[in-house]
Amino acid sequence: LRASGMGGVLADDMGLGKTLQTIAHLCIEHARPDVVKPSLVVVPTSLIQNWKRELAKFAPHLVVSVWHGSERHAGGDALERADIIITSYSLLAREQERWATRAYHYLILDEAQAIKNPRAAAREAARSLDAEHRLCLSGTPVENHLGDLWSLFDFLMPGLLGSASEFQVGYRAPIEN
């Protein structure tokens, strides 16, 4: 997908290795000499420490910066040196200007169903970022209806499935009916 310039959804059950597969891919990507931009990993707050731990264990050669908590502003310089930046959906939305000032190699959304609401601030913040490649990780890419899946693909490859209303008429309604 990356070589074709397409985004993707890695969707499987919890515990089957989405995080580790993504870390392995990031290792390959950041080993390339032409990759100079950091990758941004956006996660629910409850997963920040897990990602930090897994990256330290499986990719200790990558420079990881966590942007979260009350001390985050004191470590702003660390973002400039990072290969991988980890932050939460809430800070992505609340500090949108911070993230919009740079470009990213990869933009990865873990538990990507967090952007299923087309009007959510985190979804709009994620969609607006400049990233060469995008990836969604989710154990439940469709939680309520097919519109959830449209939201993921609208983030990954805007326009691929048309507008929300076009998707509703052309796919969601016929499939769900």
CSV table of C-alpha atoms in Angstrom, one decimal:
chain,number,residue,atom,x,y,z
A,1,LEU,CA,0.0,0.0,0.0
A,2,ARG,CA,2.8,2.4,0.9
A,3,ALA,CA,4.5,1.9,-2.4
A,4,SER,CA,1.3,2.6,-4.2
A,5,GLY,CA,0.6,5.7,-2.3
A,6,MET,CA,-2.5,4.3,-0.7
A,7,GLY,CA,-3.6,4.4,3.0
A,8,GLY,CA,-4.7,1.2,4.7
A,9,VAL,CA,-6.7,-0.3,7.5
A,10,LEU,CA,-5.1,-3.0,9.6
A,11,ALA,CA,-8.2,-4.6,11.3
A,12,ASP,CA,-8.1,-7.7,13.3
A,13,ASP,CA,-9.0,-8.8,16.8
A,14,MET,CA,-7.4,-7.5,19.9
A,15,GLY,CA,-4.1,-9.2,20.8
A,16,LEU,CA,-3.2,-10.4,17.3
A,17,GLY,CA,-0.3,-8.0,16.8
A,18,LYS,CA,-1.5,-4.8,15.1
A,19,THR,CA,0.9,-2.7,17.2
A,20,LEU,CA,3.9,-5.0,16.6
A,21,GLN,CA,3.2,-5.2,12.9
A,22,THR,CA,3.1,-1.4,12.7
A,23,ILE,CA,6.3,-1.1,14.7
A,24,ALA,CA,8.0,-3.5,12.4
A,25,HIS,CA,6.8,-1.5,9.4
A,26,LEU,CA,8.0,1.8,11.0
A,27,CYS,CA,11.4,0.2,11.6
A,28,ILE,CA,11.7,-0.6,7.9
A,29,GLU,CA,10.5,2.8,6.9
A,30,HIS,CA,12.7,4.8,9.2
A,31,ALA,CA,15.8,2.7,8.1
A,32,ARG,CA,15.4,4.2,4.6
A,33,PRO,CA,17.9,7.1,4.1
A,34,ASP,CA,15.3,9.3,2.4
A,35,VAL,CA,12.9,9.2,5.4
A,36,VAL,CA,13.7,12.3,7.4
A,37,LYS,CA,10.2,13.3,8.7
A,38,PRO,CA,8.9,11.8,12.0
A,39,SER,CA,5.9,9.5,12.1
A,40,LEU,CA,3.0,10.5,14.3
A,41,VAL,CA,1.1,7.8,16.2
A,42,VAL,CA,-2.3,8.9,17.6
A,43,VAL,CA,-3.8,6.7,20.3
A,44,PRO,CA,-6.4,6.8,23.1
A,45,THR,CA,-4.8,8.0,26.3
A,46,SER,CA,-5.0,4.6,27.8
A,47,LEU,CA,-2.6,3.2,25.1
A,48,ILE,CA,0.2,5.8,25.2
A,49,GLN,CA,2.3,3.8,27.7
A,50,ASN,CA,1.7,0.6,25.8
A,51,TRP,CA,3.0,2.1,22.6
A,52,LYS,CA,6.0,3.6,24.4
A,53,ARG,CA,6.8,0.2,26.0
A,54,GLU,CA,6.5,-1.7,22.8
A,55,LEU,CA,8.6,0.7,20.8
A,56,ALA,CA,11.3,0.6,23.5
A,57,LYS,CA,11.2,-3.2,23.4
A,58,PHE,CA,11.1,-3.8,19.7
A,59,ALA,CA,12.6,-0.7,18.2
A,60,PRO,CA,15.1,0.7,20.7
A,61,HIS,CA,17.1,2.4,17.9
A,62,LEU,CA,14.2,4.7,17.1
A,63,VAL,CA,13.9,8.0,18.9
A,64,VAL,CA,10.5,8.2,20.5
A,65,SER,CA,8.8,11.2,22.0
A,66,VAL,CA,5.6,11.1,23.9
A,67,TRP,CA,3.5,14.3,23.8
A,68,HIS,CA,1.2,14.0,26.8
A,69,GLY,CA,0.7,15.0,30.3
A,70,SER,CA,1.3,18.3,32.2
A,71,GLU,CA,5.1,18.2,31.5
A,72,ARG,CA,4.7,18.0,27.7
A,73,HIS,CA,5.6,21.6,27.0
A,74,ALA,CA,8.9,21.3,28.8
A,75,GLY,CA,9.9,18.6,26.3
A,76,GLY,CA,9.0,20.4,23.1
A,77,ASP,CA,12.6,20.1,21.8
A,78,ALA,CA,12.3,16.3,21.9
A,79,LEU,CA,9.7,16.5,19.2
A,80,GLU,CA,12.3,17.9,16.8
A,81,ARG,CA,14.6,14.9,17.2
A,82,ALA,CA,12.0,12.2,17.2
A,83,ASP,CA,11.5,9.5,14.7
A,84,ILE,CA,8.2,8.6,16.3
A,85,ILE,CA,5.9,10.9,18.1
A,86,ILE,CA,3.1,9.5,20.2
A,87,THR,CA,0.1,11.6,21.3
A,88,SER,CA,-3.6,11.2,22.2
A,89,TYR,CA,-6.7,12.0,20.2
A,90,SER,CA,-7.7,14.6,22.7
A,91,LEU,CA,-4.4,16.5,22.4
A,92,LEU,CA,-4.4,16.1,18.6
A,93,ALA,CA,-7.7,18.0,18.6
A,94,ARG,CA,-6.9,20.5,21.3
A,95,GLU,CA,-3.5,21.4,20.0
A,96,GLN,CA,-4.2,21.2,16.3
A,97,GLU,CA,-2.0,24.2,15.5
A,98,ARG,CA,1.1,22.4,16.9
A,99,TRP,CA,0.6,19.3,14.7
A,100,ALA,CA,-0.3,21.3,11.6
A,101,THR,CA,3.1,23.1,11.6
A,102,ARG,CA,5.0,20.0,10.4
A,103,ALA,CA,4.8,17.2,7.9
A,104,TYR,CA,4.9,13.5,8.8
A,105,HIS,CA,6.2,10.5,7.1
A,106,TYR,CA,3.4,8.3,8.5
A,107,LEU,CA,0.3,9.2,10.4
A,108,ILE,CA,-1.1,6.2,12.3
A,109,LEU,CA,-4.4,6.2,14.1
A,110,ASP,CA,-4.7,3.3,16.6
A,111,GLU,CA,-8.2,2.5,17.7
A,112,ALA,CA,-9.1,4.4,14.6
A,113,GLN,CA,-12.8,4.0,15.2
A,114,ALA,CA,-12.3,7.2,17.4
A,115,ILE,CA,-12.7,9.2,14.1
A,116,LYS,CA,-16.0,7.5,13.0
A,117,ASN,CA,-18.0,10.6,13.8
A,118,PRO,CA,-17.6,12.9,10.8
A,119,ARG,CA,-18.0,16.0,13.0
A,120,ALA,CA,-15.5,15.0,15.7
A,121,ALA,CA,-12.7,17.4,16.4
A,122,ALA,CA,-10.1,14.7,16.4
A,123,ARG,CA,-11.2,13.5,13.0
A,124,GLU,CA,-11.0,16.9,11.5
A,125,ALA,CA,-7.6,17.5,13.1
A,126,ALA,CA,-6.2,14.2,11.7
A,127,ARG,CA,-7.7,14.8,8.3
A,128,SER,CA,-6.0,18.2,8.1
A,129,LEU,CA,-2.4,16.9,8.8
A,130,ASP,CA,0.2,16.7,6.1
A,131,ALA,CA,1.4,13.0,6.0
A,132,GLU,CA,3.0,11.1,3.1
A,133,HIS,CA,1.3,7.9,4.3
A,134,ARG,CA,-1.7,7.0,6.5
A,135,LEU,CA,-2.6,3.9,8.4
A,136,CYS,CA,-5.6,3.0,10.6
A,137,LEU,CA,-5.5,0.3,13.2
A,138,SER,CA,-8.8,-1.0,14.6
A,139,GLY,CA,-10.3,-4.1,16.1
A,140,THR,CA,-13.7,-2.7,15.2
A,141,PRO,CA,-13.6,-0.7,12.0
A,142,VAL,CA,-17.4,-1.0,11.8
A,143,GLU,CA,-19.0,-0.5,15.2
A,144,ASN,CA,-22.4,0.8,14.4
A,145,HIS,CA,-23.0,1.0,10.6
A,146,LEU,CA,-21.0,1.2,7.4
A,147,GLY,CA,-20.7,4.9,7.8
A,148,ASP,CA,-18.0,4.1,10.3
A,149,LEU,CA,-15.9,2.6,7.5
A,150,TRP,CA,-16.5,5.5,5.3
A,151,SER,CA,-15.0,7.8,8.0
A,152,LEU,CA,-11.8,5.7,8.0
A,153,PHE,CA,-11.4,5.8,4.3
A,154,ASP,CA,-12.3,9.5,4.1
A,155,PHE,CA,-9.3,10.0,6.4
A,156,LEU,CA,-7.0,7.6,4.5
A,157,MET,CA,-7.9,8.5,0.9
A,158,PRO,CA,-10.3,11.5,0.8
A,159,GLY,CA,-12.9,11.1,-2.0
A,160,LEU,CA,-12.3,7.4,-2.7
A,161,LEU,CA,-15.8,6.5,-1.5
A,162,GLY,CA,-17.4,9.8,-2.4
A,163,SER,CA,-19.0,12.1,0.1
A,164,ALA,CA,-20.8,10.8,3.1
A,165,SER,CA,-24.2,11.3,1.4
A,166,GLU,CA,-23.0,9.6,-1.8
A,167,PHE,CA,-21.7,6.7,0.2
A,168,GLN,CA,-25.0,6.6,2.1
A,169,VAL,CA,-27.1,6.4,-1.1
A,170,GLY,CA,-24.7,4.2,-3.2
A,171,TYR,CA,-23.4,1.7,-0.6
A,172,ARG,CA,-24.6,2.0,2.9
A,173,ALA,CA,-28.4,2.0,2.4
A,174,PRO,CA,-28.4,-0.8,-0.2
A,175,ILE,CA,-26.1,-3.0,1.8
A,176,GLU,CA,-27.8,-2.4,5.2
A,177,ASN,CA,-31.2,-2.9,3.6
